[in-house]
């Protein structure tokens, strides 16, 4: 008996903000790769993120292993975007004095 081998599409899509998501879920490619780097098996990843299909995780990790440089560059870019946003938010909150007000409240509570 024979069977036909055909290429299956990689279940990764990009949302409107350019974030790579897995299998039509909100789980990011970056999340799956980070779990893989921590030593999680595809089965462990599927248990942690039950919205994902195990077969999709295997395909995504296979794609990652074949295109590691490309995917790692994408992830570094996403980390830079996140850091920029974090710094902008910190600056905005500092400008509003939010941090100082919260620290003052905390200090006031601890004195009671």
PDB file of C-alpha atoms in Angstrom:
ATOM      1  CA  UNK A   1       0.000   0.000   0.000  1.00  0.00           C
ATOM      2  CA  UNK A   2       1.291   3.460  -0.815  1.00  0.00           C
ATOM      3  CA  UNK A   3       0.342   6.868   0.443  1.00  0.00           C
ATOM      4  CA  UNK A   4       0.836  10.352  -0.881  1.00  0.00           C
ATOM      5  CA  UNK A   5       3.267  12.657   0.825  1.00  0.00           C
ATOM      6  CA  UNK A   6       2.250  16.266   0.689  1.00  0.00           C
ATOM      7  CA  UNK A   7       3.537  19.372   2.351  1.00  0.00           C
ATOM      8  CA  UNK A   8       1.333  20.624   5.144  1.00  0.00           C
ATOM      9  CA  UNK A   9       1.187  24.363   5.771  1.00  0.00           C
ATOM     10  CA  UNK A  10       2.943  25.618   8.872  1.00  0.00           C
ATOM     11  CA  UNK A  11       0.203  26.686  11.306  1.00  0.00           C
ATOM     12  CA  UNK A  12       1.632  30.148  11.954  1.00  0.00           C
ATOM     13  CA  UNK A  13      -0.177  33.337  11.051  1.00  0.00           C
ATOM     14  CA  UNK A  14       0.566  36.984  11.702  1.00  0.00           C
ATOM     15  CA  UNK A  15      -1.986  39.226  13.366  1.00  0.00           C
ATOM     16  CA  UNK A  16      -2.620  42.860  12.445  1.00  0.00           C
ATOM     17  CA  UNK A  17       0.264  43.960  14.685  1.00  0.00           C
ATOM     18  CA  UNK A  18       2.723  41.579  13.035  1.00  0.00           C
ATOM     19  CA  UNK A  19       2.819  39.079  15.899  1.00  0.00           C
ATOM     20  CA  UNK A  20       3.241  35.439  14.850  1.00  0.00           C
ATOM     21  CA  UNK A  21       0.534  33.275  16.400  1.00  0.00           C
ATOM     22  CA  UNK A  22       0.188  29.500  16.432  1.00  0.00           C
ATOM     23  CA  UNK A  23      -2.641  27.483  14.930  1.00  0.00           C
ATOM     24  CA  UNK A  24      -5.204  30.274  14.835  1.00  0.00           C
ATOM     25  CA  UNK A  25      -4.854  30.866  18.587  1.00  0.00           C
ATOM     26  CA  UNK A  26      -3.573  33.792  20.628  1.00  0.00           C
ATOM     27  CA  UNK A  27      -0.499  31.759  21.655  1.00  0.00           C
ATOM     28  CA  UNK A  28       2.591  33.359  20.123  1.00  0.00           C
ATOM     29  CA  UNK A  29       5.394  31.663  18.264  1.00  0.00           C
ATOM     30  CA  UNK A  30       7.724  33.277  20.776  1.00  0.00           C
ATOM     31  CA  UNK A  31       5.908  31.491  23.626  1.00  0.00           C
ATOM     32  CA  UNK A  32       6.279  28.083  21.988  1.00  0.00           C
ATOM     33  CA  UNK A  33       9.959  28.618  21.194  1.00  0.00           C
ATOM     34  CA  UNK A  34      10.662  29.848  24.738  1.00  0.00           C
ATOM     35  CA  UNK A  35       8.993  26.749  26.212  1.00  0.00           C
ATOM     36  CA  UNK A  36      11.046  24.562  23.857  1.00  0.00           C
ATOM     37  CA  UNK A  37      14.243  26.311  25.003  1.00  0.00           C
ATOM     38  CA  UNK A  38      13.282  25.675  28.627  1.00  0.00           C
ATOM     39  CA  UNK A  39      13.223  21.967  27.748  1.00  0.00           C
ATOM     40  CA  UNK A  40       9.471  21.469  27.465  1.00  0.00           C
ATOM     41  CA  UNK A  41       8.391  18.659  25.183  1.00  0.00           C
ATOM     42  CA  UNK A  42       5.667  19.242  22.590  1.00  0.00           C
ATOM     43  CA  UNK A  43       3.330  17.260  24.861  1.00  0.00           C
ATOM     44  CA  UNK A  44       4.151  19.503  27.836  1.00  0.00           C
ATOM     45  CA  UNK A  45       3.570  22.598  25.698  1.00  0.00           C
ATOM     46  CA  UNK A  46       0.194  21.188  24.592  1.00  0.00           C
ATOM     47  CA  UNK A  47      -0.757  20.582  28.228  1.00  0.00           C
ATOM     48  CA  UNK A  48       0.218  24.114  29.206  1.00  0.00           C
ATOM     49  CA  UNK A  49      -1.540  25.729  26.230  1.00  0.00           C
ATOM     50  CA  UNK A  50      -4.635  23.630  25.671  1.00  0.00           C
ATOM     51  CA  UNK A  51      -5.780  25.820  22.769  1.00  0.00           C
ATOM     52  CA  UNK A  52      -2.959  24.308  20.693  1.00  0.00           C
ATOM     53  CA  UNK A  53      -3.093  21.021  18.835  1.00  0.00           C
ATOM     54  CA  UNK A  54      -0.177  18.708  19.519  1.00  0.00           C
ATOM     55  CA  UNK A  55       0.368  18.171  15.791  1.00  0.00           C
ATOM     56  CA  UNK A  56       0.579  21.961  15.260  1.00  0.00           C
ATOM     57  CA  UNK A  57       3.241  22.211  17.956  1.00  0.00           C
ATOM     58  CA  UNK A  58       5.328  19.526  16.279  1.00  0.00           C
ATOM     59  CA  UNK A  59       5.043  21.259  12.891  1.00  0.00           C
ATOM     60  CA  UNK A  60       5.917  24.644  14.403  1.00  0.00           C
ATOM     61  CA  UNK A  61       8.941  23.253  16.245  1.00  0.00           C
ATOM     62  CA  UNK A  62      10.053  21.457  13.084  1.00  0.00           C
ATOM     63  CA  UNK A  63       9.795  24.729  11.192  1.00  0.00           C
ATOM     64  CA  UNK A  64      11.735  26.482  13.946  1.00  0.00           C
ATOM     65  CA  UNK A  65      14.524  23.904  13.822  1.00  0.00           C
ATOM     66  CA  UNK A  66      14.802  24.260  10.043  1.00  0.00           C
ATOM     67  CA  UNK A  67      14.654  28.084  10.110  1.00  0.00           C
ATOM     68  CA  UNK A  68      16.241  28.854  13.469  1.00  0.00           C
ATOM     69  CA  UNK A  69      18.205  31.951  12.383  1.00  0.00           C
ATOM     70  CA  UNK A  70      15.153  33.526  10.780  1.00  0.00           C
ATOM     71  CA  UNK A  71      12.841  32.807  13.709  1.00  0.00           C
ATOM     72  CA  UNK A  72      15.425  33.881  16.294  1.00  0.00           C
ATOM     73  CA  UNK A  73      15.869  37.185  14.426  1.00  0.00           C
ATOM     74  CA  UNK A  74      12.077  37.680  14.454  1.00  0.00           C
ATOM     75  CA  UNK A  75      11.974  36.955  18.205  1.00  0.00           C
ATOM     76  CA  UNK A  76      14.815  39.409  18.903  1.00  0.00           C
ATOM     77  CA  UNK A  77      12.858  42.039  16.966  1.00  0.00           C
ATOM     78  CA  UNK A  78       9.732  41.317  19.031  1.00  0.00           C
ATOM     79  CA  UNK A  79      11.769  41.612  22.236  1.00  0.00           C
ATOM     80  CA  UNK A  80      13.078  45.000  21.086  1.00  0.00           C
ATOM     81  CA  UNK A  81       9.533  46.172  20.338  1.00  0.00           C
ATOM     82  CA  UNK A  82       8.391  45.016  23.794  1.00  0.00           C
ATOM     83  CA  UNK A  83      11.321  46.765  25.492  1.00  0.00           C
ATOM     84  CA  UNK A  84      10.606  50.000  23.626  1.00  0.00           C
ATOM     85  CA  UNK A  85       6.944  49.871  24.673  1.00  0.00           C
ATOM     86  CA  UNK A  86       7.918  49.112  28.261  1.00  0.00           C
ATOM     87  CA  UNK A  87      10.271  52.104  28.375  1.00  0.00           C
ATOM     88  CA  UNK A  88       7.625  54.366  26.818  1.00  0.00           C
ATOM     89  CA  UNK A  89       5.042  53.215  29.376  1.00  0.00           C
ATOM     90  CA  UNK A  90       7.489  53.686  32.238  1.00  0.00           C
ATOM     91  CA  UNK A  91       8.299  57.199  31.027  1.00  0.00           C
ATOM     92  CA  UNK A  92       4.621  58.051  30.641  1.00  0.00           C
ATOM     93  CA  UNK A  93       3.796  56.757  34.120  1.00  0.00           C
ATOM     94  CA  UNK A  94       6.791  58.529  35.635  1.00  0.00           C
ATOM     95  CA  UNK A  95       5.705  61.751  33.982  1.00  0.00           C
ATOM     96  CA  UNK A  96       2.299  61.412  35.556  1.00  0.00           C
ATOM     97  CA  UNK A  97       3.850  60.781  38.966  1.00  0.00           C
ATOM     98  CA  UNK A  98       2.027  57.473  39.306  1.00  0.00           C
ATOM     99  CA  UNK A  99       5.020  55.585  40.626  1.00  0.00           C
ATOM    100  CA  UNK A 100       5.714  58.190  43.277  1.00  0.00           C
ATOM    101  CA  UNK A 101       2.070  58.274  44.369  1.00  0.00           C
ATOM    102  CA  UNK A 102       1.951  54.482  44.674  1.00  0.00           C
ATOM    103  CA  UNK A 103       5.211  54.375  46.629  1.00  0.00           C
ATOM    104  CA  UNK A 104       3.937  57.117  48.939  1.00  0.00           C
ATOM    105  CA  UNK A 105       0.738  55.120  49.599  1.00  0.00           C
ATOM    106  CA  UNK A 106       2.755  51.994  50.286  1.00  0.00           C
ATOM    107  CA  UNK A 107       4.999  53.907  52.673  1.00  0.00           C
ATOM    108  CA  UNK A 108       1.958  55.407  54.417  1.00  0.00           C
ATOM    109  CA  UNK A 109       0.376  51.951  54.871  1.00  0.00           C
ATOM    110  CA  UNK A 110       3.594  50.488  56.259  1.00  0.00           C
ATOM    111  CA  UNK A 111       3.778  53.262  58.902  1.00  0.00           C
ATOM    112  CA  UNK A 112       0.344  52.395  60.283  1.00  0.00           C
TER     113      UNK A 112
END
